[in-house]
Amino acid sequence: MYDFDILIIGSGAAGLSLALKTAEFARVAVLSKGSLSQGATYWAQGGIAAVLDEHDSVDAHIADTLDSGAGLCNEDMVRHIVEHSEGAIAWLVEQGVPFTLQSADEAGAGAASEPLNRDNLKPLHLTQEGGHSHRRIIHATDATGRAVFETLRDRALSHPGITLFENRLAVDVITREKLGLKGSGCIGAYVYCKEEEKVELFRARFVVLASGGASKAYLYTTNPDSATGDGIAMAWRAGCQVANMEFNQFHPTCLYHPHARSFLITEALRGEGATLELPDGTRFMPAFDSRGELAPRDIVARAIDHEMKRLGCDCVYLNITHKPADFVIKHFPTIYSRCLDFGIDITKDRIPVVPAAHYTCGGVVVDKLGQTSITNLYAIGETSCTGLHGANRMASNSLLECFVLAFGAAEDIRSRMGATAPASESIPDWDESRVTRSHEEIVVSHNWDELRRMMWDYVGIVRSDRRLHRAHKRIQLLEQEIQEHYRYHMISRDLLELRNLVLVARLIIESALQRKESRGLHYTIDYLETLAEARDTVLTPHQKRS
């Protein structure tokens, strides 16, 4: 048994930020499903949106976010997060994140205005992405996530108040209600240790879900294998509401190559002038939106999907060859190098791209401090639904949300530490006395494949009631099969992730069935119009399902 003040499930930007903010006054444990670098943060290419330019404003950032969110954003939450964007960047700079700075030539030529001087910050290079009306994306070339992650990881590893556990996958959070104890609230979690193949008990005064999204529910995704909706599933089983699960963002430009596994081509290329073209070289985005390649991601993804289906082609192409080669290599070294591995020189060749599942806009319902409806249980980052993204996430707002919610949760935990005592009652160890080792892992692998292909075919970029109802019937059968396998056999990482993913997939389908309109990322051929009143889709555990 392990005993900590705070248990953080997830080791990405949100989890590590919270750990560093709370380790001065608490004993903190951070769990990583695999090695520390396997989360989504590490692979994020784009950047962090923040109002730093003297020609930009908080109101402009808010307006862009509300527009991208298709009427479904929580305006109070949007303002709260945007108003804290400058402070978040300042904190990251203090931690030592090596953000890209303006060159003297760029500053002189006005390529990007010098950011406001906050605590003597050096001028940062700002770029622009889809949905943004200004250059406000702070980045570290085209590997921002890696730069942020490695900086925060190194600081966490050297902090005496933080213990990092690798190869640990939480099975379920532990609440007083589930154990039949007096009172209410979360008091820990059962955690599977992959190396020992056993379940460990972690007691904690506060538990934070920061385990990312659920894009692995789809056959094609830009996300790492860890994006299996674990935090959302655990929160649902504990009794938390989830909201807006139907809004799954498909990134428009994932590299299309038989040997390239889920490699994202950042939106920043389009921000710097790259154009989308059909196989014959025709540019097509202006026919779909006046903003062309800088339209919000849902519009760009649907346009690509439409053209691919219309022409029967395997991909479209992203072209930045009209830019000077040294400019392209300097600003996008990671993409240049990776594409060159596959024989594509992006300074001379067009990049073949297709849409792929990228971000879960819905999640566990939380407030500005990351609090769920269960006492002492928090959810931050992609696991949560704050209302920032609405029906469509605007580029580079998500990392900003990670930091602002982590900071809020840290302050709330600090204020409540003195009044929150550790659970005095004994928590039972994990019981697997009535299960056996499975000799039919084909059941797990087959259900994995069937689930992801079904979600791609029936609950993808363009939907219909007929396909959704078919998916709902099949997902219920899959969930029964997986739950039966879980009940009678010893657990493994694959089984735990599949158990979580099939649950989250059902929540996605049931949310989609409830929305009788097309809005943002949810586009259905049966309800092409957008309703006058925007409403969140909120699901509550134990409610009667359709």
Coordinates of C-alpha atoms in Angstrom, one line a residue:
M1 CA 0.0 0.0 0.0
Y2 CA 1.1 3.5 -0.8
D3 CA 0.0 6.6 1.1
F4 CA 0.1 10.1 -0.3
D5 CA -1.6 13.4 0.2
I6 CA -2.3 13.8 -3.6
L7 CA -2.5 11.1 -6.2
I8 CA -2.3 12.4 -9.8
I9 CA -3.3 9.8 -12.5
G10 CA -1.5 11.0 -15.6
S11 CA 1.9 12.4 -16.3
G12 CA 1.3 14.9 -19.1
A13 CA 1.2 18.7 -19.0
A14 CA -1.8 19.0 -16.6
G15 CA -0.6 16.3 -14.2
L16 CA 3.0 17.5 -14.0
S17 CA 2.0 21.1 -13.6
L18 CA -0.3 20.3 -10.7
A19 CA 2.4 18.2 -9.1
L20 CA 4.9 21.0 -9.2
K21 CA 2.3 23.5 -7.9
T22 CA 1.4 21.3 -4.9
A23 CA 4.6 19.6 -4.0
E24 CA 5.7 22.5 -1.8
F25 CA 2.9 21.7 0.7
A26 CA 2.0 18.0 0.0
R27 CA 3.3 14.5 -0.7
V28 CA 2.5 13.9 -4.3
A29 CA 2.4 10.7 -6.4
V30 CA 2.2 10.9 -10.2
L31 CA 1.2 7.8 -12.2
S32 CA 2.3 7.2 -15.8
K33 CA 0.7 4.3 -17.8
G34 CA 4.0 3.5 -19.6
S35 CA 7.2 5.4 -19.7
L36 CA 6.9 9.1 -18.9
S37 CA 7.2 10.1 -22.6
Q38 CA 4.3 8.1 -23.9
G39 CA 1.5 10.7 -23.2
A40 CA -0.1 13.1 -25.7
T41 CA 1.8 16.1 -24.4
Y42 CA 5.1 14.8 -25.6
W43 CA 3.9 14.6 -29.2
A44 CA 2.1 17.9 -29.3
Q45 CA 3.6 19.9 -32.2
G46 CA 1.6 23.2 -32.3
G47 CA 1.8 25.4 -29.3
I48 CA 0.0 27.3 -26.5
A49 CA -2.4 30.1 -27.2
A50 CA -2.0 33.2 -25.1
V51 CA -2.5 36.9 -25.4
L52 CA 1.0 38.4 -25.5
D53 CA 1.0 40.6 -28.6
E54 CA 0.3 44.3 -28.1
H55 CA -2.1 44.3 -31.1
D56 CA -4.0 41.3 -29.7
S57 CA -6.5 41.4 -26.8
V58 CA -8.2 39.1 -24.3
D59 CA -11.6 40.0 -25.9
A60 CA -10.3 39.0 -29.3
H61 CA -9.1 35.6 -28.1
I62 CA -12.4 35.1 -26.3
A63 CA -14.3 36.0 -29.5
D64 CA -12.3 33.6 -31.6
T65 CA -12.8 30.8 -29.1
L66 CA -16.5 31.3 -28.9
D67 CA -16.8 31.4 -32.7
S68 CA -14.8 28.1 -33.1
G69 CA -17.0 26.6 -30.3
A70 CA -20.1 27.0 -32.4
G71 CA -22.2 28.6 -29.7
L72 CA -21.6 25.9 -27.1
C73 CA -18.7 27.4 -25.1
N74 CA -19.1 28.5 -21.5
E75 CA -18.2 32.1 -21.8
D76 CA -17.3 32.6 -18.2
M77 CA -14.9 29.7 -18.4
V78 CA -13.5 30.9 -21.6
R79 CA -12.8 34.3 -20.1
H80 CA -11.3 32.8 -17.0
I81 CA -8.8 30.7 -19.0
V82 CA -7.9 33.4 -21.5
E83 CA -7.4 36.0 -18.7
H84 CA -4.9 33.6 -17.1
S85 CA -3.0 32.8 -20.3
E86 CA -0.2 35.4 -19.8
G87 CA 0.4 34.1 -16.3
A88 CA 0.6 30.5 -17.5
I89 CA 3.3 31.4 -20.1
A90 CA 5.2 33.3 -17.6
W91 CA 5.2 30.3 -15.2
L92 CA 6.4 28.0 -18.0
V93 CA 9.2 30.4 -18.9
E94 CA 10.2 30.4 -15.2
Q95 CA 10.4 26.6 -15.3
G96 CA 12.8 26.9 -18.2
V97 CA 10.7 25.8 -21.2
P98 CA 12.8 26.8 -24.3
F99 CA 10.2 28.6 -26.3
T100 CA 11.2 29.9 -29.7
L101 CA 12.3 33.5 -29.7
Q102 CA 12.0 36.1 -32.5
S103 CA 15.0 36.6 -34.6
A104 CA 16.3 40.1 -35.1
D105 CA 15.3 39.9 -38.7
E106 CA 11.7 38.9 -37.9
A107 CA 11.3 41.5 -35.2
G108 CA 12.6 44.2 -37.6
A109 CA 10.4 43.0 -40.5
G110 CA 7.3 42.9 -38.3
A111 CA 6.7 39.2 -38.9
A112 CA 5.5 39.0 -35.4
S113 CA 5.0 42.0 -33.0
E114 CA 7.1 42.0 -29.8
P115 CA 5.1 40.6 -27.0
L116 CA 4.3 42.7 -24.0
N117 CA 7.0 42.7 -21.4
R118 CA 5.8 40.8 -18.3
D119 CA 8.4 40.3 -15.7
N120 CA 11.1 40.9 -18.3
L121 CA 10.1 38.1 -20.5
K122 CA 12.1 37.9 -23.7
P123 CA 10.2 38.5 -26.9
L124 CA 8.7 35.2 -28.0
H125 CA 8.0 34.2 -31.6
L126 CA 4.2 34.0 -32.2
T127 CA 2.6 32.1 -35.0
Q128 CA -1.0 31.8 -36.1
E129 CA -3.3 28.8 -36.4
G130 CA -6.8 28.0 -37.6
G131 CA -9.6 30.0 -36.0
H132 CA -7.2 32.6 -34.5
S133 CA -7.5 36.2 -35.8
H134 CA -4.0 37.1 -34.4
R135 CA -0.6 35.6 -34.0
R136 CA -0.8 34.3 -30.5
I137 CA 0.7 30.8 -30.5
I138 CA 3.8 30.5 -28.4
H139 CA 5.8 27.5 -29.5
A140 CA 9.1 25.7 -29.3
T141 CA 9.7 25.2 -33.1
D142 CA 7.3 22.4 -34.0
A143 CA 7.9 20.3 -30.9
T144 CA 6.3 22.4 -28.2
G145 CA 4.8 19.4 -26.3
R146 CA 8.2 17.7 -26.1
A147 CA 9.8 20.9 -24.8
V148 CA 7.1 21.5 -22.2
F149 CA 7.0 17.9 -21.1
E150 CA 10.8 17.4 -20.8
T151 CA 11.1 20.6 -18.8
L152 CA 8.3 19.8 -16.4
R153 CA 9.4 16.1 -16.1
D154 CA 13.0 17.1 -15.2
R155 CA 11.8 19.5 -12.5
A156 CA 9.4 16.9 -11.1
L157 CA 12.1 14.2 -11.0
S158 CA 14.3 16.5 -9.0
H159 CA 11.6 17.6 -6.5
P160 CA 11.8 15.7 -3.2
G161 CA 8.0 16.1 -2.7
I162 CA 7.1 14.2 -5.9
T163 CA 7.2 10.5 -6.6
L164 CA 6.8 9.3 -10.2
F165 CA 5.5 5.8 -10.9
E166 CA 5.9 4.4 -14.4
N167 CA 4.0 1.5 -15.9
R168 CA 1.0 2.0 -13.6
L169 CA -2.5 2.0 -14.9
A170 CA -5.3 3.0 -12.5
V171 CA -8.1 0.4 -12.4
D172 CA -10.7 2.4 -10.5
V173 CA -10.9 5.3 -8.0
I174 CA -12.0 4.4 -4.5
T175 CA -14.9 6.3 -2.9
R176 CA -16.4 6.0 0.6
E177 CA -19.7 5.3 -1.0
K178 CA -18.4 2.3 -2.9
L179 CA -16.9 0.8 0.3
G180 CA -20.0 1.5 2.4
L181 CA -18.1 3.9 4.7
K182 CA -19.6 6.9 6.4
G183 CA -19.4 10.2 4.6
S184 CA -18.6 10.8 1.0
G185 CA -15.6 11.5 -1.2
C186 CA -12.6 9.9 -3.0
I187 CA -9.9 8.3 -0.8
G188 CA -7.6 6.6 -3.3
A189 CA -7.4 4.3 -6.2
Y190 CA -6.6 0.7 -7.1
V191 CA -3.6 0.7 -9.6
Y192 CA -2.3 -2.1 -11.8
C193 CA 1.5 -2.4 -11.9
K194 CA 2.5 -3.9 -15.2
E195 CA 5.9 -5.1 -14.2
E196 CA 4.6 -7.0 -11.2
E197 CA 1.3 -8.0 -12.8
K198 CA -0.6 -7.1 -9.6
V199 CA -2.9 -4.4 -8.3
E200 CA -1.6 -2.0 -5.7
L201 CA -3.5 0.2 -3.3
F202 CA -2.9 3.9 -3.3
R203 CA -4.5 5.9 -0.5
A204 CA -4.7 9.7 -0.9
R205 CA -6.6 12.6 0.5
F206 CA -7.1 14.0 -3.0
V207 CA -7.2 12.2 -6.4
V208 CA -6.7 14.0 -9.7
L209 CA -7.7 12.5 -13.1
A210 CA -5.3 13.9 -15.7
S211 CA -5.1 10.9 -18.0
G212 CA -6.0 12.5 -21.4
G213 CA -8.7 11.8 -23.9
A214 CA -10.2 8.8 -25.8
S215 CA -9.1 9.2 -29.5
K216 CA -7.9 5.6 -29.5
A217 CA -11.6 4.7 -29.8
Y218 CA -11.0 5.4 -33.5
L219 CA -9.2 3.3 -36.1
Y220 CA -7.1 6.3 -37.2
T221 CA -5.7 8.7 -34.7
T222 CA -2.9 11.1 -34.1
N223 CA -2.8 10.1 -30.4
P224 CA -0.5 7.7 -28.7
D225 CA -1.7 4.3 -27.6
S226 CA -2.4 5.6 -24.1
A227 CA -5.4 7.7 -25.2
T228 CA -8.0 5.2 -24.0
G229 CA -10.4 7.4 -22.0
D230 CA -9.3 5.9 -18.6
G231 CA -10.1 9.0 -16.5
I232 CA -13.4 9.5 -18.1
A233 CA -14.4 5.9 -17.6
M234 CA -13.2 5.8 -14.0
A235 CA -15.1 9.0 -13.2
W236 CA -18.3 7.7 -14.8
R237 CA -18.1 4.4 -12.8
A238 CA -17.5 6.5 -9.6
G239 CA -20.7 8.5 -10.3
C240 CA -19.6 11.7 -12.1
Q241 CA -21.5 13.3 -15.0
V242 CA -19.9 13.6 -18.4
A243 CA -20.8 16.2 -21.1
N244 CA -20.5 16.7 -24.8
M245 CA -18.9 13.4 -25.6
E246 CA -20.2 13.5 -29.2
F247 CA -17.6 16.2 -30.1
N248 CA -14.5 14.3 -31.2
Q249 CA -12.1 16.5 -33.1
F250 CA -10.5 15.0 -36.2
H251 CA -7.2 16.7 -37.0
P252 CA -7.4 17.5 -40.7
T253 CA -3.7 16.7 -41.5
C254 CA -2.2 13.4 -40.4
L255 CA 0.6 12.1 -42.6
Y256 CA -0.6 9.5 -45.1
H257 CA 2.1 6.9 -45.6
P258 CA 2.0 3.1 -45.1
H259 CA 4.9 3.2 -42.7
A260 CA 4.1 6.4 -40.8
R261 CA 2.2 5.6 -37.6
S262 CA -0.1 8.4 -36.6
F263 CA 2.3 11.3 -37.4
L264 CA 0.6 14.7 -37.1
I265 CA 1.3 17.5 -39.5
T266 CA 0.8 20.6 -37.3
E267 CA -1.7 23.2 -38.2
A268 CA 1.1 25.8 -37.9
L269 CA 2.1 24.9 -41.5
R270 CA -1.2 26.3 -42.7
G271 CA -0.7 29.2 -40.4
E272 CA 2.6 29.9 -42.3
G273 CA 1.0 29.7 -45.7
A274 CA 0.7 26.0 -46.6
T275 CA -2.2 25.2 -48.9
L276 CA -4.4 22.1 -49.2
E277 CA -4.6 20.7 -52.7
L278 CA -6.3 17.8 -54.6
P279 CA -4.2 15.2 -56.4
D280 CA -4.3 17.4 -59.5
G281 CA -2.9 20.4 -57.7
T282 CA -6.3 22.3 -57.4
R283 CA -6.6 24.2 -54.1
F284 CA -10.1 23.5 -52.6
M285 CA -10.5 25.1 -49.2
P286 CA -11.7 28.6 -50.4
A287 CA -14.8 26.9 -51.9
F288 CA -15.7 25.7 -48.4
D289 CA -14.9 28.7 -46.2
S290 CA -13.7 32.3 -46.8
R291 CA -10.9 31.7 -44.3
G292 CA -9.5 29.0 -46.5
E293 CA -6.9 26.8 -44.8
L294 CA -7.2 28.8 -41.6
A295 CA -10.9 27.8 -41.1
P296 CA -11.6 25.9 -37.8
R297 CA -10.5 22.3 -37.8
D298 CA -14.0 20.8 -38.1
I299 CA -14.6 22.6 -41.4
V300 CA -11.2 21.7 -42.8
A301 CA -11.6 18.0 -41.8
R302 CA -15.1 17.8 -43.3
A303 CA -13.9 19.5 -46.5
I304 CA -11.0 17.0 -46.9
D305 CA -13.4 14.1 -46.1
H306 CA -15.9 15.4 -48.7
E307 CA -13.2 15.7 -51.4
M308 CA -11.7 12.3 -50.7
K309 CA -15.1 10.6 -51.0
R310 CA -16.1 12.6 -54.0
L311 CA -13.0 11.7 -55.9
G312 CA -12.4 8.3 -54.4
C313 CA -8.8 9.3 -53.6
D314 CA -6.8 8.0 -50.6
C315 CA -5.5 11.5 -49.5
V316 CA -5.1 15.1 -50.3
Y317 CA -1.9 17.1 -50.2
L318 CA -0.5 19.9 -48.1
N319 CA 1.9 22.2 -50.0
I320 CA 4.4 24.6 -48.5
T321 CA 7.0 24.3 -51.3
H322 CA 6.4 27.9 -52.3
K323 CA 8.1 29.1 -49.1
P324 CA 12.0 29.4 -48.9
A325 CA 13.6 26.1 -48.0
D326 CA 15.6 27.6 -45.1
F327 CA 12.4 29.1 -43.6
V328 CA 10.6 25.7 -43.7
I329 CA 13.5 23.8 -42.2
K330 CA 14.0 26.4 -39.4
H331 CA 10.3 26.6 -38.4
F332 CA 9.4 22.9 -38.9
P333 CA 12.5 20.8 -38.2
T334 CA 10.7 17.9 -36.7
I335 CA 8.2 17.5 -39.6
Y336 CA 11.0 18.1 -42.2
S337 CA 13.1 15.4 -40.6
R338 CA 10.3 12.9 -40.1
C339 CA 8.9 13.3 -43.6
L340 CA 12.4 13.0 -45.1
D341 CA 12.6 9.5 -43.4
F342 CA 9.7 8.5 -45.7
G343 CA 11.2 10.1 -48.8
I344 CA 9.2 13.3 -48.7
D345 CA 11.2 16.5 -48.9
I346 CA 8.6 19.1 -47.8
T347 CA 10.7 21.9 -49.3
K348 CA 10.2 20.3 -52.7
D349 CA 7.3 17.8 -52.3
R350 CA 3.7 18.0 -51.3
I351 CA 2.8 16.2 -48.1
P352 CA 0.0 13.5 -48.4
V353 CA -2.5 14.0 -45.6
V354 CA -5.7 12.5 -44.2
P355 CA -7.9 13.4 -41.2
A356 CA -7.5 11.4 -38.0
A357 CA -9.1 11.4 -34.5
H358 CA -7.2 13.9 -32.5
Y359 CA -9.0 15.4 -29.4
T360 CA -11.9 14.6 -27.1
C361 CA -13.7 17.9 -26.5
G362 CA -16.1 16.4 -24.0
G363 CA -15.3 14.7 -20.7
V364 CA -15.9 14.8 -17.0
V365 CA -18.0 17.8 -15.9
V366 CA -15.8 20.1 -13.7
D367 CA -15.8 23.7 -12.4
K368 CA -13.1 26.4 -12.7
L369 CA -11.0 24.6 -10.1
G370 CA -11.2 21.2 -11.7
Q371 CA -13.6 19.8 -9.1
T372 CA -16.0 17.0 -10.1
S373 CA -19.2 16.3 -8.3
I374 CA -17.4 13.9 -6.0
T375 CA -15.6 15.4 -3.0
N376 CA -11.8 15.3 -3.3
L377 CA -11.9 14.1 -6.9
Y378 CA -10.6 16.4 -9.6
A379 CA -10.3 16.1 -13.4
I380 CA -8.1 18.4 -15.5
G381 CA -6.8 18.4 -19.1
E382 CA -8.4 16.5 -21.9
T383 CA -10.1 14.2 -19.3
S384 CA -12.3 17.1 -18.2
C385 CA -15.1 19.1 -19.8
T386 CA -14.8 22.7 -18.7
G387 CA -16.8 24.4 -21.4
L388 CA -13.8 26.0 -23.0
H389 CA -14.0 24.1 -26.3
G390 CA -17.7 24.0 -26.8
A391 CA -18.5 22.1 -30.0
N392 CA -15.1 22.4 -31.5
R393 CA -11.7 23.0 -29.9
M394 CA -9.7 25.9 -31.3
A395 CA -6.1 25.1 -32.0
S396 CA -3.6 25.4 -29.1
N397 CA -6.3 26.3 -26.5
S398 CA -6.0 22.8 -25.0
L399 CA -2.5 23.1 -23.5
L400 CA -3.5 26.5 -22.1
E401 CA -6.5 24.8 -20.4
C402 CA -4.2 22.2 -18.8
F403 CA -2.1 24.8 -17.0
V404 CA -4.9 27.1 -15.9
L405 CA -7.0 24.3 -14.5
A406 CA -4.0 22.7 -12.9
F407 CA -3.2 26.0 -11.2
G408 CA -6.8 26.4 -10.0
A409 CA -7.0 22.8 -8.7
A410 CA -3.6 23.3 -6.8
E411 CA -4.9 26.4 -5.0
D412 CA -8.2 24.7 -4.1
I413 CA -6.3 21.7 -2.7
R414 CA -4.0 24.0 -0.8
S415 CA -7.0 25.7 0.8
R416 CA -8.5 22.4 1.8
M417 CA -5.5 20.5 3.0
G418 CA -5.8 21.3 6.6
A419 CA -9.5 20.3 6.8
T420 CA -9.1 17.1 4.8
A421 CA -7.7 14.3 7.0
P422 CA -6.5 10.9 5.5
A423 CA -9.0 8.2 5.6
S424 CA -8.8 6.5 9.0
E425 CA -10.7 3.4 8.0
S426 CA -9.0 0.3 6.5
I427 CA -9.3 0.0 2.7
P428 CA -9.4 -3.6 1.5
D429 CA -6.7 -4.9 -0.8
W430 CA -7.6 -5.8 -4.3
D431 CA -9.3 -9.2 -4.4
E432 CA -8.6 -11.6 -7.3
S433 CA -9.1 -14.8 -5.5
R434 CA -12.0 -15.8 -7.7
V435 CA -10.5 -15.1 -11.1
T436 CA -8.2 -17.1 -13.4
R437 CA -5.5 -16.3 -15.9
S438 CA -7.0 -16.0 -19.4
H439 CA -6.0 -18.4 -22.1
E440 CA -8.1 -16.6 -24.8
E441 CA -6.5 -13.2 -25.3
I442 CA -7.8 -13.4 -28.9
V443 CA -11.1 -12.2 -27.3
V444 CA -9.4 -9.0 -26.2
S445 CA -7.5 -8.3 -29.4
H446 CA -10.6 -9.1 -31.6
N447 CA -12.8 -6.8 -29.6
W448 CA -10.1 -4.0 -29.8
D449 CA -10.2 -4.2 -33.6
E450 CA -13.9 -4.4 -33.9
L451 CA -14.5 -1.5 -31.6
R452 CA -12.2 0.9 -33.3
R453 CA -13.3 0.1 -36.8
M454 CA -16.9 0.3 -35.9
M455 CA -16.4 3.8 -34.4
W456 CA -14.5 4.9 -37.4
D457 CA -17.2 3.7 -39.9
Y458 CA -20.3 4.6 -37.9
V459 CA -19.4 7.4 -35.5
G460 CA -16.8 9.4 -37.6
I461 CA -16.6 12.8 -39.2
V462 CA -20.0 12.5 -40.9
R463 CA -22.8 10.7 -39.1
S464 CA -26.4 9.5 -39.5
D465 CA -29.0 8.1 -37.1
R466 CA -29.0 4.8 -38.8
R467 CA -25.3 4.3 -38.4
L468 CA -25.4 5.6 -34.8
H469 CA -28.2 3.2 -33.8
R470 CA -26.3 0.3 -35.4
A471 CA -23.2 1.3 -33.5
H472 CA -25.2 1.5 -30.3
K473 CA -26.6 -2.0 -30.6
R474 CA -23.2 -3.5 -31.3
I475 CA -21.4 -1.5 -28.5
Q476 CA -23.8 -2.9 -25.9
L477 CA -22.9 -6.4 -27.0
L478 CA -19.2 -5.6 -27.0
E479 CA -19.5 -4.1 -23.5
Q480 CA -21.2 -7.2 -22.2
E481 CA -18.5 -9.5 -23.7
I482 CA -15.7 -7.4 -22.3
Q483 CA -17.3 -7.0 -18.9
E484 CA -17.7 -10.8 -18.7
H485 CA -14.1 -11.4 -19.6
Y486 CA -13.1 -8.8 -17.0
R487 CA -15.2 -10.4 -14.3
Y488 CA -13.7 -13.9 -14.6
H489 CA -10.1 -13.3 -15.6
M490 CA -7.0 -11.7 -14.2
I491 CA -6.5 -8.2 -15.5
S492 CA -3.9 -6.9 -18.0
R493 CA -3.2 -3.5 -19.4
D494 CA -4.9 -4.4 -22.7
L495 CA -8.0 -5.6 -20.9
L496 CA -8.2 -2.6 -18.6
E497 CA -7.8 -0.2 -21.5
L498 CA -10.4 -2.0 -23.6
R499 CA -12.9 -2.0 -20.6
N500 CA -12.5 1.8 -20.4
L501 CA -12.6 2.4 -24.1
V502 CA -15.8 0.5 -24.8
L503 CA -17.5 2.4 -22.0
V504 CA -16.4 5.7 -23.3
A505 CA -17.3 4.7 -26.9
R506 CA -20.8 4.0 -25.7
L507 CA -21.0 7.4 -24.0
I508 CA -19.9 9.0 -27.3
I509 CA -22.6 7.2 -29.2
E510 CA -25.3 7.9 -26.7
S511 CA -24.4 11.6 -26.7
A512 CA -24.4 11.7 -30.5
L513 CA -27.9 10.1 -30.5
Q514 CA -29.2 12.8 -28.2
R515 CA -28.0 15.7 -30.4
K516 CA -30.6 16.3 -33.1
E517 CA -28.7 19.0 -35.1
S518 CA -25.4 19.5 -36.8
R519 CA -23.1 21.7 -34.6
G520 CA -19.3 22.0 -34.7
L521 CA -17.7 18.6 -34.7
H522 CA -21.0 16.7 -34.7
Y523 CA -22.2 16.7 -38.3
T524 CA -25.2 14.4 -39.2
I525 CA -26.9 14.1 -42.6
D526 CA -30.2 13.6 -40.8
Y527 CA -30.1 17.0 -39.1
L528 CA -28.2 19.4 -41.2
E529 CA -29.4 22.6 -39.5
T530 CA -28.1 24.1 -36.3
L531 CA -30.7 24.7 -33.6
A532 CA -31.3 28.2 -32.4
E533 CA -30.5 27.3 -28.8
A534 CA -27.2 25.6 -27.9
R535 CA -27.4 23.0 -25.2
D536 CA -24.8 20.8 -23.6
T537 CA -25.3 17.0 -23.8
V538 CA -25.0 15.9 -20.2
L539 CA -25.1 12.2 -19.3
T540 CA -25.6 11.0 -15.7
P541 CA -24.5 7.5 -14.4
H542 CA -27.4 5.1 -13.8
Q543 CA -29.8 7.1 -15.9
K544 CA -32.0 5.0 -18.2
R545 CA -30.3 4.6 -21.5
S546 CA -31.9 4.8 -25.0

